[in-house]
Structure formats: C-alpha cells, structure tokens
Short mmCIF file of C-alpha atoms in Angstrom, two decimals:
data_model
loop_
_atom_site.label_atom_id
_atom_site.label_comp_id
_atom_site.label_asym_id
_atom_site.label_seq_id
_atom_site.Cartn_x
_atom_site.Cartn_y
_atom_site.Cartn_z
CA MET A 1 23.72 10.63 -14.33
CA LEU A 2 20.94 12.21 -12.30
CA GLY A 3 17.40 10.87 -12.05
CA GLY A 4 15.96 14.38 -12.38
CA LEU A 5 16.23 17.91 -11.04
CA ASP A 6 14.96 16.77 -7.65
CA GLU A 7 18.05 14.62 -7.16
CA LEU A 8 20.29 17.54 -8.12
CA ILE A 9 18.43 19.75 -5.64
CA GLN A 10 18.80 17.20 -2.85
CA ARG A 11 22.54 16.90 -3.48
CA ALA A 12 22.90 20.68 -3.47
CA ARG A 13 21.07 20.92 -0.16
CA GLN A 14 23.35 18.30 1.34
CA ARG A 15 26.64 19.72 0.01
CA GLY A 16 25.90 23.37 -0.77
CA MET A 17 26.67 22.80 -4.46
CA ALA A 18 26.17 19.92 -6.92
CA THR A 19 26.52 19.10 -10.61
CA GLY A 20 25.40 16.31 -12.89
CA LEU A 21 23.80 15.23 -16.15
CA LEU A 22 20.05 15.42 -16.81
CA ALA A 23 17.96 13.71 -19.47
CA GLN A 24 15.19 15.54 -21.28
CA ASP A 25 13.20 14.95 -24.43
CA GLU A 26 15.67 17.04 -26.45
CA GLY A 27 18.75 15.18 -25.20
CA VAL A 28 21.17 15.40 -22.30
CA MET A 29 22.04 18.57 -20.39
CA ILE A 30 24.68 19.38 -17.82
CA ALA A 31 23.40 21.10 -14.70
CA ALA A 32 24.74 22.78 -11.59
CA ALA A 33 22.90 23.85 -8.45
CA ALA A 34 23.61 25.75 -5.24
CA THR A 35 21.70 26.58 -2.10
CA LEU A 36 21.09 30.28 -1.57
CA ILE A 37 21.25 30.52 2.19
CA HIS A 38 22.62 28.67 5.18
CA PRO A 39 22.22 26.10 6.61
CA ARG A 40 23.31 24.21 3.53
CA SER A 41 21.83 20.90 4.69
CA SER A 42 18.21 22.05 4.95
CA MET A 43 15.48 20.07 3.19
CA THR A 44 13.67 23.35 2.49
CA ALA A 45 16.59 25.58 1.52
CA PRO A 46 15.95 27.42 -1.76
CA VAL A 47 18.10 26.27 -4.65
CA VAL A 48 19.24 27.93 -7.87
CA ILE A 49 19.78 25.64 -10.86
CA PHE A 50 21.72 26.29 -14.06
CA VAL A 51 21.36 23.98 -17.05
CA ARG A 52 23.02 23.84 -20.45
CA PRO A 53 22.55 21.36 -23.33
CA LEU A 54 25.57 19.21 -24.12
CA SER A 55 27.04 19.42 -27.60
CA ALA A 56 27.27 16.22 -29.64
CA PRO A 57 31.10 15.96 -29.39
CA MET A 58 31.01 16.53 -25.64
CA LEU A 59 28.23 13.99 -25.25
CA ARG A 60 30.22 11.42 -27.23
CA ARG A 61 33.26 11.93 -25.00
CA LEU A 62 31.16 11.47 -21.89
CA GLY A 63 29.40 8.47 -23.40
CA GLU A 64 32.68 6.76 -24.16
CA ASP A 65 33.69 7.08 -20.55
CA ARG A 66 30.60 6.73 -18.37
CA GLY A 67 27.67 6.17 -20.69
CA THR A 68 24.61 8.37 -21.02
CA ASP A 69 21.91 6.08 -22.36
CA GLY A 70 19.73 6.18 -19.26
CA LEU A 71 21.38 3.53 -17.11
CA SER A 72 20.18 4.87 -13.77
CA PHE A 73 17.50 7.34 -14.76
CA ARG A 74 14.39 7.75 -16.82
CA ALA A 75 13.67 10.81 -18.88
CA GLU A 76 10.86 12.79 -17.32
CA ALA A 77 8.22 14.73 -19.16
CA ARG A 78 8.77 18.48 -19.21
CA THR A 79 5.39 19.00 -17.57
CA SER A 80 6.36 17.09 -14.44
CA ILE A 81 10.04 17.81 -13.93
CA TRP A 82 9.76 21.37 -12.62
CA ARG A 83 8.29 20.96 -9.14
CA PRO A 84 10.85 20.19 -6.46
CA LEU A 85 9.61 22.70 -3.88
CA GLY A 86 5.86 22.80 -4.47
CA SER A 87 4.24 25.96 -3.14
CA GLN A 88 7.50 27.11 -1.52
CA ALA A 89 9.03 28.21 -4.80
CA SER A 90 8.34 29.91 -8.08
CA LEU A 91 9.99 29.11 -11.40
CA SER A 92 11.56 31.60 -13.74
CA LEU A 93 13.46 30.87 -16.95
CA VAL A 94 15.89 33.56 -18.09
CA ALA A 95 19.22 33.70 -19.90
CA ILE A 96 22.55 35.10 -18.70
CA ASN A 97 25.09 35.58 -21.48
CA GLY A 98 23.34 32.93 -23.50
CA LEU A 99 23.36 30.37 -20.69
CA PRO A 100 19.83 29.09 -19.96
CA ARG A 101 18.96 29.33 -16.30
CA ALA A 102 16.22 27.64 -14.32
CA ALA A 103 16.05 29.46 -11.00
CA TYR A 104 13.97 28.25 -8.08
CA ILE A 105 13.85 31.21 -5.72
CA ARG A 106 11.62 31.56 -2.69
CA ALA A 107 10.03 34.99 -2.47
CA GLY A 108 12.28 37.58 -0.82
CA VAL A 109 15.47 35.49 -0.98
CA VAL A 110 18.52 36.95 -2.70
CA ALA A 111 20.81 34.60 -4.62
CA ARG A 112 24.11 34.92 -2.76
CA SER A 113 25.85 31.77 -4.03
CA LEU A 114 25.72 32.16 -7.80
CA LEU A 115 29.32 33.05 -8.63
CA PRO A 116 30.88 29.84 -7.25
CA VAL A 117 28.36 27.69 -9.07
CA LEU A 118 28.86 29.58 -12.35
CA ALA A 119 32.61 29.17 -12.03
CA PHE A 120 32.26 25.49 -11.25
CA LEU A 121 29.89 24.92 -14.17
CA ALA A 122 32.26 26.78 -16.47
CA SER A 123 35.15 24.60 -15.36
CA ILE A 124 33.13 21.47 -16.09
CA LEU A 125 32.15 22.66 -19.55
CA ALA A 126 35.77 23.48 -20.28
CA ALA A 127 37.12 20.10 -19.15
CA PRO A 128 34.48 17.41 -19.63
CA ALA A 129 36.90 14.49 -19.73
CA VAL A 130 38.21 15.21 -16.23
CA SER A 131 34.77 15.90 -14.78
CA ALA A 132 33.45 12.64 -16.14
CA GLN A 133 35.93 10.85 -13.89
CA ARG A 134 34.67 12.38 -10.64
CA PHE A 135 33.36 9.77 -8.23
CA GLU A 136 30.04 11.15 -6.99
CA PRO A 137 28.24 8.59 -4.82
CA THR A 138 24.89 9.85 -3.59
CA ARG A 139 24.67 10.80 0.11
CA ARG A 140 20.93 10.28 0.23
CA TRP A 141 19.34 9.64 3.59
CA LEU A 142 22.50 10.45 5.57
CA ARG A 143 23.63 13.33 7.74
CA PRO A 144 26.66 15.23 6.41
CA VAL A 145 28.74 13.89 9.32
CA ASP A 146 27.95 10.23 8.62
CA ASP A 147 30.66 7.96 7.23
CA LEU A 148 29.72 7.27 3.62
CA GLY A 149 32.49 4.70 3.36
CA VAL A 150 30.89 2.44 5.98
CA VAL A 151 27.56 2.61 4.16
CA LEU A 152 29.16 1.68 0.85
CA MET A 153 31.30 -1.14 2.27
CA GLU A 154 28.87 -3.15 4.38
CA ARG A 155 25.17 -3.90 4.79
CA PRO A 156 23.00 -5.62 7.42
CA LEU A 157 22.62 -9.37 7.18
CA LEU A 158 19.09 -10.65 7.80
CA PRO A 159 18.05 -14.17 6.79
CA LEU A 160 15.25 -14.99 4.35
CA ALA A 161 13.14 -18.12 4.58
CA ALA A 162 13.43 -20.48 1.62
CA LEU A 163 11.22 -19.79 -1.38
CA SER A 164 7.93 -21.64 -1.53
CA LEU A 165 7.86 -24.94 -3.42
CA ASP A 166 4.70 -23.76 -5.17
CA PRO A 167 5.79 -21.98 -8.40
CA GLU A 168 3.11 -19.27 -8.23
CA ARG A 169 3.79 -18.52 -4.59
CA ALA A 170 7.55 -18.49 -5.26
CA TRP A 171 7.09 -15.95 -8.06
CA LEU A 172 4.91 -13.80 -5.79
CA GLU A 173 7.67 -13.87 -3.15
CA ARG A 174 10.27 -12.87 -5.74
CA LEU A 175 7.98 -10.13 -7.03
CA GLY A 176 7.67 -8.79 -3.48
CA PHE A 177 11.46 -8.83 -3.14
CA ALA A 178 11.65 -6.63 -6.24
CA LEU A 179 8.78 -4.27 -5.34
CA PHE A 180 10.29 -3.81 -1.87
CA ARG A 181 13.16 -2.06 -3.69
CA SER A 182 11.02 -0.06 -6.11
CA PRO A 183 10.43 3.70 -5.71
CA ASP A 184 7.59 3.42 -8.25
CA LEU A 185 5.16 2.35 -5.53
CA PHE A 186 5.28 5.74 -3.84
CA GLY A 187 4.11 9.22 -4.76
CA GLU A 188 5.94 11.57 -7.08
CA MET A 189 8.18 13.28 -4.52
CA ALA A 190 9.28 10.04 -2.86
CA ARG A 191 9.69 8.33 -6.21
CA ARG A 192 11.92 11.04 -7.64
CA ALA A 193 14.03 10.97 -4.50
CA GLY A 194 14.57 7.23 -4.98
CA LEU A 195 12.80 6.22 -1.76
CA SER A 196 11.67 2.61 -1.42
CA CYS A 197 10.79 0.17 1.36
CA GLU A 198 14.38 -1.09 1.15
CA VAL A 199 15.80 2.35 1.92
CA CYS A 200 14.25 2.46 5.40
CA HIS A 201 14.18 -1.30 6.02
CA ILE A 202 17.52 -2.20 4.48
CA GLY A 203 17.76 -5.94 3.95
CA GLY A 204 14.48 -6.20 5.87
CA GLY A 205 16.13 -4.75 8.96
CA ALA A 206 16.08 -1.21 10.33
CA ASN A 207 18.13 1.49 8.61
CA ARG A 208 19.29 3.32 11.71
CA ARG A 209 21.38 5.72 9.60
CA PHE A 210 18.36 7.02 7.65
CA PHE A 211 18.02 10.77 8.07
CA VAL A 212 15.95 13.44 6.32
CA GLU A 213 16.46 17.04 7.39
CA GLY A 214 13.19 18.39 8.80
CA ALA A 215 11.56 14.94 9.11
CA SER A 216 14.04 13.06 11.35
CA ILE A 217 14.90 14.04 14.90
CA LYS A 218 17.96 11.77 14.79
CA PRO A 219 19.23 9.02 12.46
CA GLY A 220 16.88 6.06 12.32
CA THR A 221 13.71 8.11 12.78
CA PHE A 222 11.18 9.62 10.39
CA ASP A 223 7.98 11.62 10.79
CA VAL A 224 5.49 9.57 8.76
CA THR A 225 2.74 12.12 9.45
CA SER A 226 4.60 14.95 7.74
CA SER A 227 4.16 16.28 4.20
CA VAL A 228 7.82 15.88 3.19
CA PHE A 229 6.88 13.28 0.58
CA GLU A 230 3.35 14.57 0.01
CA GLY A 231 1.65 11.89 2.09
CA GLY A 232 -1.98 12.35 2.99
CA ILE A 233 -1.81 12.33 6.79
CA ASP A 234 0.11 15.47 7.80
CA ASP A 235 -0.94 16.10 11.41
CA GLY A 236 0.89 19.43 11.71
CA ARG A 237 3.22 18.13 14.43
CA PHE A 238 6.86 17.11 14.44
CA ASN A 239 6.68 13.57 15.84
CA PRO A 240 9.22 11.23 14.23
CA LEU A 241 9.06 7.51 14.97
CA THR A 242 11.82 4.93 15.09
CA ILE A 243 12.20 2.84 11.94
CA PRO A 244 11.58 -0.79 12.95
CA GLY A 245 13.25 -3.91 11.65
CA LEU A 246 10.89 -6.30 9.89
CA GLY A 247 12.57 -9.63 10.65
CA GLY A 248 9.83 -11.93 11.95
CA ALA A 249 7.30 -9.08 11.89
CA ALA A 250 4.71 -11.24 10.13
CA GLN A 251 4.33 -13.27 13.34
CA THR A 252 3.82 -10.24 15.61
CA ALA A 253 0.42 -8.73 14.73
CA PRO A 254 -0.97 -6.13 15.18
CA PHE A 255 1.17 -3.76 13.16
CA GLY A 256 2.22 -0.14 13.43
CA HIS A 257 3.81 1.47 16.49
CA ARG A 258 0.36 1.87 18.00
CA GLY A 259 -0.95 -1.48 16.77
CA GLU A 260 -3.64 0.08 14.62
CA PHE A 261 -3.43 -2.42 11.73
CA LYS A 262 -4.58 -6.00 12.05
CA ASP A 263 -2.68 -7.45 9.10
CA LEU A 264 0.33 -6.78 6.87
CA ALA A 265 -1.82 -5.98 3.84
CA ALA A 266 -3.51 -3.10 5.67
CA VAL A 267 -0.29 -1.54 6.95
CA THR A 268 1.38 -1.99 3.55
CA ARG A 269 -1.41 -0.14 1.79
CA HIS A 270 -1.33 2.59 4.46
CA VAL A 271 2.42 3.17 4.06
CA ILE A 272 2.22 3.39 0.26
CA VAL A 273 -0.83 5.64 0.00
CA GLU A 274 -1.12 7.63 3.22
CA GLU A 275 2.49 8.03 4.33
CA PHE A 276 4.26 8.37 0.98
CA GLY A 277 1.57 9.64 -1.38
CA GLY A 278 1.39 6.66 -3.75
CA VAL A 279 -1.59 5.67 -5.83
CA GLU A 280 -3.82 2.87 -4.62
CA PRO A 281 -1.78 -0.33 -5.18
CA ASP A 282 -3.37 -3.30 -6.90
CA ARG A 283 -3.97 -6.49 -4.98
CA GLN A 284 -1.13 -8.34 -6.70
CA ALA A 285 1.45 -5.77 -5.61
CA VAL A 286 0.24 -5.79 -2.00
CA ALA A 287 0.08 -9.59 -1.93
CA ALA A 288 3.63 -9.76 -3.28
CA LEU A 289 4.98 -7.35 -0.67
CA VAL A 290 3.24 -9.30 2.09
CA ALA A 291 4.66 -12.56 0.72
CA HIS A 292 8.15 -11.09 0.82
CA MET A 293 7.77 -9.75 4.35
CA GLU A 294 6.53 -13.15 5.49
CA ARG A 295 9.92 -14.54 4.39
CA LEU A 296 11.86 -12.08 6.55
CA LYS A 297 13.19 -13.95 9.56
CA PRO A 298 14.62 -12.66 12.84
CA PRO A 299 18.41 -12.75 13.06
CA ASP A 300 19.82 -16.25 13.50
CA ASN A 301 20.55 -16.73 17.18
CA ARG A 302 22.41 -19.74 18.55
CA LEU A 303 21.89 -18.45 22.10
CA LEU A 304 18.12 -19.16 22.09
CA ASP A 305 16.20 -22.43 21.89
CA ASP A 306 12.82 -22.88 20.20
CA LEU A 307 10.99 -21.69 23.33
CA GLY A 308 12.99 -18.49 23.61
CA ARG A 309 15.14 -19.71 26.50
CA LEU A 310 18.85 -18.98 26.70
CA SER A 311 21.14 -21.87 25.88
CA ASN A 312 24.23 -22.87 27.83
CA GLN A 313 26.30 -20.85 25.37
CA ALA A 314 24.96 -17.61 26.83
CA SER A 315 27.10 -15.70 29.29
CA ALA A 316 26.56 -15.84 33.03
CA ALA A 317 25.50 -12.17 32.97
CA ALA A 318 22.88 -12.87 30.30
CA ARG A 319 21.48 -15.83 32.27
CA ALA A 320 21.27 -13.67 35.39
CA GLY A 321 19.45 -11.07 33.31
CA GLU A 322 17.03 -13.75 32.11
CA ALA A 323 16.03 -14.43 35.71
CA LEU A 324 15.44 -10.72 36.28
CA PHE A 325 13.41 -10.55 33.05
CA HIS A 326 10.98 -13.14 34.44
CA ARG A 327 10.90 -11.74 38.01
CA VAL A 328 7.51 -10.32 39.01
CA PHE A 329 7.53 -6.56 39.61
CA PRO A 330 7.18 -5.23 43.16
CA GLY A 331 3.54 -4.71 44.12
CA SER A 332 2.21 -6.96 41.33
CA SER A 333 1.24 -10.61 41.21
CA THR A 334 1.64 -11.07 37.44
CA LEU A 335 3.49 -8.16 35.83
CA SER A 336 7.05 -8.72 34.64
CA CYS A 337 9.16 -7.94 31.58
CA ALA A 338 8.37 -11.42 30.25
CA ALA A 339 4.63 -10.93 30.76
CA CYS A 340 4.58 -8.47 27.84
CA HIS A 341 7.69 -9.61 25.94
CA THR A 342 6.74 -13.28 26.14
CA PRO A 343 9.58 -15.54 24.93
CA THR A 344 7.21 -18.18 23.53
CA SER A 345 5.34 -15.50 21.51
CA HIS A 346 8.30 -14.01 19.64
CA PHE A 347 9.01 -11.82 22.68
CA GLY A 348 5.75 -9.90 22.25
CA ASP A 349 2.15 -10.31 23.37
CA GLY A 350 0.08 -8.87 20.51
CA ARG A 351 -1.33 -6.16 22.78
CA ARG A 352 -0.95 -2.45 23.42
CA HIS A 353 0.25 -0.92 26.68
CA ASP A 354 0.80 2.53 28.15
CA VAL A 355 4.30 2.57 29.61
CA GLY A 356 4.40 6.31 30.17
CA THR A 357 5.78 7.30 26.77
CA GLY A 358 2.65 8.85 25.29
CA GLY A 359 -0.42 6.63 25.07
CA LEU A 360 -0.91 3.02 24.05
CA ILE A 361 2.00 1.45 22.18
CA ASP A 362 2.12 -1.97 20.53
CA THR A 363 4.50 -4.29 22.36
CA PRO A 364 7.57 -4.53 20.11
CA SER A 365 9.25 -7.88 19.64
CA LEU A 366 12.76 -8.11 21.06
CA ARG A 367 13.76 -10.48 18.24
CA ARG A 368 13.70 -8.27 15.14
CA GLY A 369 17.29 -7.08 15.23
CA ASN A 370 16.08 -3.74 16.60
CA LEU A 371 18.68 -3.45 19.35
CA LEU A 372 20.33 -0.47 17.69
CA PRO A 373 20.00 3.18 18.66
CA PRO A 374 17.78 5.08 18.84
CA PHE A 375 15.52 3.17 21.25
CA MET A 376 11.79 3.31 22.08
CA HIS A 377 9.06 4.04 19.56
CA ASP A 378 10.00 7.73 19.35
CA GLY A 379 13.78 7.28 19.50
CA ARG A 380 14.08 9.17 22.78
CA PHE A 381 17.04 7.15 24.09
CA ASP A 382 20.45 6.69 22.48
CA ARG A 383 21.77 3.99 24.83
CA LEU A 384 20.34 0.74 26.13
CA ASP A 385 21.28 1.58 29.71
CA GLN A 386 18.96 4.60 29.43
CA VAL A 387 16.10 2.29 28.44
CA VAL A 388 16.70 -0.02 31.40
CA ALA A 389 16.99 2.97 33.75
CA TYR A 390 13.68 4.35 32.47
CA PHE A 391 11.74 1.13 33.14
CA ASP A 392 13.51 0.70 36.47
CA SER A 393 12.19 4.11 37.51
CA HIS A 394 8.75 3.79 35.87
CA PHE A 395 7.91 0.44 37.47
CA GLY A 396 9.90 0.92 40.70
CA LEU A 397 12.07 -2.14 40.14
CA ASP A 398 14.87 -0.99 42.47
CA LEU A 399 17.64 -2.48 40.31
CA ASP A 400 21.25 -2.11 41.37
CA PRO A 401 24.02 -1.42 38.80
CA GLY A 402 24.78 -5.14 38.52
CA ASP A 403 21.12 -5.94 37.82
CA ARG A 404 20.98 -3.32 35.09
CA ALA A 405 24.14 -4.64 33.47
CA ASN A 406 22.76 -8.19 33.53
CA LEU A 407 19.47 -7.11 31.95
CA ILE A 408 21.39 -5.36 29.18
CA ALA A 409 23.44 -8.52 28.61
CA TYR A 410 20.21 -10.52 28.36
CA LEU A 411 18.58 -8.13 25.89
CA GLU A 412 21.69 -8.21 23.70
CA ALA A 413 21.70 -12.01 23.79
CA VAL A 414 18.02 -12.21 22.82
CA ASP A 415 18.27 -9.74 19.96
CA GLY A 416 21.05 -11.54 18.13
CA GLY A 417 21.23 -8.80 15.51
CA GLY A 418 23.99 -6.56 14.29
CA ALA A 419 25.49 -8.97 11.76
CA VAL A 420 26.75 -7.33 8.58
CA GLU A 421 28.22 -8.58 5.32
CA PRO A 422 30.67 -6.80 3.02
CA VAL A 423 29.26 -5.29 -0.15
CA ALA A 424 30.70 -7.41 -2.96
CA LEU A 425 30.11 -7.76 -6.68
CA ILE A 426 29.03 -11.40 -6.34
CA GLY A 427 26.30 -10.45 -3.88
CA ASP A 428 25.12 -7.54 -6.02
CA LEU A 429 24.95 -9.74 -9.12
CA ASP A 430 23.01 -12.34 -7.15
CA VAL A 431 20.48 -9.63 -6.28
CA VAL A 432 20.22 -8.64 -9.96
CA ASP A 433 19.66 -12.29 -10.89
CA GLU A 434 16.89 -12.63 -8.31
CA LEU A 435 15.25 -9.45 -9.57
CA ALA A 436 15.57 -10.64 -13.16
CA THR A 437 13.78 -13.86 -12.24
CA ALA A 438 10.90 -11.78 -10.90
CA ALA A 439 10.86 -9.74 -14.11
CA ALA A 440 10.87 -12.91 -16.22
CA GLY A 441 7.81 -14.09 -14.32
CA ALA A 442 6.06 -10.78 -14.98
CA ILE A 443 6.68 -11.16 -18.72
CA GLU A 444 5.54 -14.80 -18.74
CA ARG A 445 2.32 -13.81 -16.96
CA ARG A 446 1.91 -10.61 -18.98
CA ALA A 447 1.63 -8.75 -15.68
CA LEU A 448 1.72 -5.23 -17.09
CA SER A 449 1.03 -3.46 -13.79
CA VAL A 450 4.29 -4.68 -12.23
CA LEU A 451 6.50 -4.98 -15.32
CA SER A 452 7.86 -1.44 -15.32
CA PRO A 453 8.56 -1.25 -11.55
CA VAL A 454 10.39 -4.58 -11.57
CA ILE A 455 12.55 -3.94 -14.63
CA GLY A 456 13.16 -0.46 -13.27
CA VAL A 457 14.64 -2.04 -10.14
CA VAL A 458 16.81 -4.37 -12.24
CA ARG A 459 18.22 -1.38 -14.11
CA ARG A 460 18.65 0.62 -10.90
CA GLU A 461 20.73 -2.19 -9.41
CA LEU A 462 22.83 -2.37 -12.57
CA GLY A 463 23.33 1.37 -12.20
CA GLN A 464 24.63 0.90 -8.66
CA ILE A 465 27.10 -1.70 -9.91
CA HIS A 466 28.09 0.65 -12.75
CA GLU A 467 29.13 3.31 -10.21
CA ARG A 468 31.59 0.87 -8.65
CA PHE A 469 33.50 0.43 -11.93
CA PHE A 470 34.89 3.92 -11.66
CA GLY A 471 38.31 4.92 -12.93
CA GLU A 472 40.69 4.27 -15.77
CA ALA A 473 42.29 0.97 -14.72
CA GLN A 474 42.37 -1.82 -17.26
CA GLY A 475 38.95 -3.26 -18.04
CA LEU A 476 36.85 -0.71 -16.14
CA ALA A 477 35.60 1.20 -19.20
CA GLU A 478 34.63 -2.08 -20.88
CA ALA A 479 32.81 -3.17 -17.73
CA ARG A 480 30.85 0.08 -17.67
CA GLN A 481 29.86 -0.32 -21.30
CA THR A 482 28.78 -3.91 -20.64
CA LEU A 483 26.49 -2.76 -17.83
CA ILE A 484 25.08 0.03 -19.98
CA HIS A 485 24.38 -2.47 -22.75
CA LEU A 486 22.60 -4.81 -20.34
CA SER A 487 20.49 -1.98 -18.95
CA ALA A 488 19.47 -0.94 -22.46
CA GLY A 489 18.50 -4.52 -23.28
CA PHE A 490 16.23 -4.79 -20.25
CA ARG A 491 14.70 -1.43 -21.16
CA GLU A 492 13.87 -2.76 -24.63
CA ALA A 493 12.11 -5.74 -23.07
CA GLU A 494 10.14 -3.36 -20.86
CA ARG A 495 9.24 -1.14 -23.80
CA HIS A 496 7.89 -4.05 -25.86
CA GLY A 497 5.90 -5.34 -22.88
CA GLU A 498 4.35 -1.92 -22.31
CA ALA A 499 3.33 -1.91 -25.99
CA GLY A 500 1.69 -5.32 -25.63
CA ASN A 501 4.33 -7.12 -27.73
CA TRP A 502 4.89 -9.82 -25.13
CA LEU A 503 6.63 -12.30 -27.43
CA LEU A 504 9.17 -9.68 -28.45
CA ALA A 505 9.51 -8.59 -24.83
CA GLY A 506 10.30 -12.17 -23.88
CA GLU A 507 12.88 -12.50 -26.64
CA TRP A 508 14.66 -9.31 -25.62
CA PHE A 509 14.58 -10.30 -21.98
CA ARG A 510 15.95 -13.82 -22.50
CA ARG A 511 18.71 -12.53 -24.77
CA THR A 512 19.72 -9.85 -22.29
CA ARG A 513 19.63 -12.22 -19.35
CA ASP A 514 21.86 -14.67 -21.22
CA GLU A 515 24.26 -11.79 -21.84
CA LEU A 516 24.15 -10.96 -18.13
CA GLY A 517 25.17 -14.52 -17.32
CA ALA A 518 28.02 -14.39 -19.82
CA ALA A 519 29.18 -11.00 -18.50
CA ARG A 520 29.39 -12.18 -14.91
CA SER A 521 32.86 -13.73 -15.22
CA VAL A 522 34.13 -10.65 -17.07
CA LEU A 523 32.88 -8.31 -14.35
CA GLU A 524 34.25 -10.53 -11.59
CA ALA A 525 37.68 -10.50 -13.23
CA VAL A 526 37.75 -6.69 -13.21
CA ALA A 527 36.21 -6.26 -9.74
CA PRO A 528 39.57 -6.19 -7.87
CA ARG A 529 40.40 -2.98 -9.78
CA SER A 530 36.99 -1.44 -9.07
CA LEU A 531 35.51 0.33 -6.06
CA TYR A 532 34.36 -3.00 -4.71
CA ASP A 533 37.90 -3.08 -3.33
CA PRO A 534 37.69 -1.37 0.10
CA GLU A 535 41.05 0.38 -0.20
CA LEU A 536 40.29 1.76 -3.66
CA LEU A 537 36.90 2.93 -2.40
CA LYS A 538 38.51 4.76 0.53
CA ARG A 539 40.92 6.51 -1.83
CA ALA A 540 38.12 7.56 -4.17
CA LEU A 541 36.08 8.94 -1.27
CA ALA A 542 39.10 10.81 0.07
CA ALA A 543 39.78 12.29 -3.39
CA ARG A 544 36.25 13.75 -3.43
CA LEU A 545 37.07 15.86 -0.37
CA ARG A 546 40.25 17.39 -1.79
#
C-alpha cells in the first residue's frame, strides 16, 4: 500500500516503473507509473501515472491477503495529493479506452514509456491474487546499486542513556524518541516521502547510505540548502554536507557544521522549519526532541578510559598513533591534533577553525561513531588515509607511511563505532512498545498537538513489521491480519482523541495495547517463516529481480 502518489513517483524514478495501491476518499485504486526519459533514477524525471478504481470483489481478494485498511498510509485530500513536481509539471486528466489517466508531463516531453506500463497494469488487473504476493520493499534513500538486503537485515547499534527517574521527564524523552521517527514534523514534500530525523540519523547515528538524486553528491551526504523538500534556505548552489552521527552530540556545542547554533533547541527548530519546510514546532515537540538527543550516547568503547586515554587493550599501533596525536606540529608551540580534538572534552574544543576546506568549521567530535565514509564536513574523502594525508600536507607534519598507519589505528580505536545488530521481530516489537508508551502518555495528558504524529509512528512501525510477514506459509496471513487489526485499533484511539473524546481514546488505546501484548507470542511463533529470516529475505529479494 502506497502512502500517496508521491511515493509511487519516487519508486518509478528509482526503478523506471512502479505499481501499487492508493487510498482516496472514494476508496482504493490501483496505480502504475513510469518515467518518460532516461536517466531513470533522476529526482526530477517526468513521470506518467495511470490509476484505476478497484472493484469490490478485487478489493476483497486483496484485503484477504495483504489488507487495505490503511495500515501504512493515510488517505490524502484530493486537493493536496496532486503536486509531486511543483512548478516543473502540469496535470491533465484524460481517459484512454475508459481507463482514467493522471499524466504528469513536463512541457515538451513526449511519453515514450507508456506501452510497457499499460501492459504491466493490465497484467496486474487480470491477476490480482498473484500481484498481491509481490514483495515490494521500498528503496527510499538508496542508490540503485546499493544492497537492499544489507539495509533490511541489520542496523547500527548506538546506546541510549537510561530514562529519567522523573516521570514527566521520562515521558518527554519517550515522546522525543517517537517524534524523531515522525515525518509529520516536516513540510509536505518531506512528509509525503516519509522523511524523518531517524532516516538520516538512523538509531541516532549517521546514515551513510542515505542518497537523494540531485541533492547528494555521494551516499551519506545531503544538500540542506536545496529546495528538494521545499525548505526555506535554497542558496542556489550544490553544496551537500556529510550527515553526522548524534551520539554524544549534546555535549559538543555549538551545533551545525559551521557551529552557528548555540543549543540543540535552535538547531532542531532550524532543521524542521528552514531545511525541510515544516511549520513552526511547538515548544513541547522541540523539548522532547532535545530530551531524546540528550540520551544519545557515543558508541561504547572499552579502549578508552574516562579521560579519553587509550587503555592497555589498545593495539601497539593505536598507542603509537596516540603519541603522534598529541605531538606538537612543526613550527608551533601549542598546535597539535589533540589541541582541537581534546580527549577530555569529548574529542572536540567547542570552537571553529579554518583548516583549508572552505571557511570556519566547527571542530567535530571523534567520538560520535562518525568514522565511516565519506569524511570531512563536505564528504570530499572516501578513505581515512586520504584524510590523514590531507592534514599531513596542510600542516606540514612530514609523516612517514608508518606514522600515517598508526594515526589511522588511533582514530579507529577512539571512534569505537561500526557496531550493528540484526533486524529481528523482538527488537521491532520493543520499538513499537516504546512508541506506544509515548502515545499513552500523550492521551493521559491530552496532548493533542503530538497525538497524531506519535500514533502515526506506531502505525508506521506496525506497517514495517507487516511487510516482513510476506508469503503464503502457515500463519503468515493470520499475522498480517493481526497487525492490520492492531493498526486500526490505534487509529480509532487517535480519531477519538482528535475529536476531544479522551476517555474513549484511552479505552481504545488500552484495549489495543493489551491486544498487542497478547499478539506478541503469536507473531514470534510465526517469525521463523517470515522475512525476518535472513535466508527467506534473500530469496524474496532475488525473486523481485527475476
């Protein structure tokens, strides 16, 4: 099920052709889309879309298999759904042999790819039962060459500090955990695309696979001063920046690559409003996001003591690199690597410096799990040896190959990042439970401004779990229906809260959460036959390419 035409368009631009189901006020429609010109993977390529309402019998057959009650989408008003390309496109509605067509065609472009899409759409309409069993994981934020299997099988592991013992503070931290995953904070284009803080800063770390055609120069970078997501600070230049990890960031003010923000609240508001076109967030939402980010810790590192010194467990090469890190540069009485990346100050100094890369740059901490390519604030280097070679040349350090290797060993020891954990049902259900706790707090406090975003995230996570229970093996269809039922229950709680019926909202929420707890053992029993199994996931991904 698609979240709107924009998602269909994005998939078509990534693959050349895409299909899916769309929700509208009148019901559910099946849609197909194709790009008109090459390259297929362009963020601005024109797209032609065909849509057709589903008949009641066809809808029932699809519903029995995958469910169509709005698990991972929300119906969008007709007045807002037709604007994926802004001023780049015009909309025309015509009919070809009785088939409604919504065609987004940039002026002067001829539709060259219509016949394959028509044939594909016709095949889907002729055989809905088979099409409903296609595994179609979304390739958002990836290059076409990236390994989708790796993304779906593992995620970064970054520790969180324990929740506060104060109940109100603990709820605020949980609320921030939920809002960090919510696209509803951002403007319309980013929201429809499913973008959230979590997408770029996955698990609080840096998503170095993130890629948007036309806004990224390489994976792990993004031009925050572009108009891709209708932000308010388009500077007319292509200048992507590296996505930073946020582990321990709360202790390393100022914030921003150029250190222009004095506190987390200021940079949070800037990202939401100026970079991604969101409305002005209320104080509670900003405070919650800050509270969550203050819980994000640097990667656990047994090689460092409390003063940032290497322990005896570090390698000889790393210890030799530590000595070089503290060695004063030639021609200076005070300057060294450690003078700016001070071990006792989270390997930063809270200041800005010009190191020859384009003006003053905030000193980045070396303890945020950022030691992944690309490197430097603009992602100019792909390898750590290139970074060391640059500073060797810039500061005239006269390092020999052994010195460079030792410095690299030291930097790797200090970073301590790179840990991953397998994606598993238990972990995903734990996330849902944490999000549900935040939603329960919103209902208890009658916090209307955050109710919809938080329950929306709960339902989105249930939708992600739903996708894993793909196939016809025993118990999978029942698992899908269970997840659909849970999503619908949380939506009812949200609906009653939005209407001001808080008692009824609470009743619906408690009932649904109890059902979620009861369903956990059922889902866990079926999980070995689902796409949580790595081998089954590999087979499903391979089948998509045939």
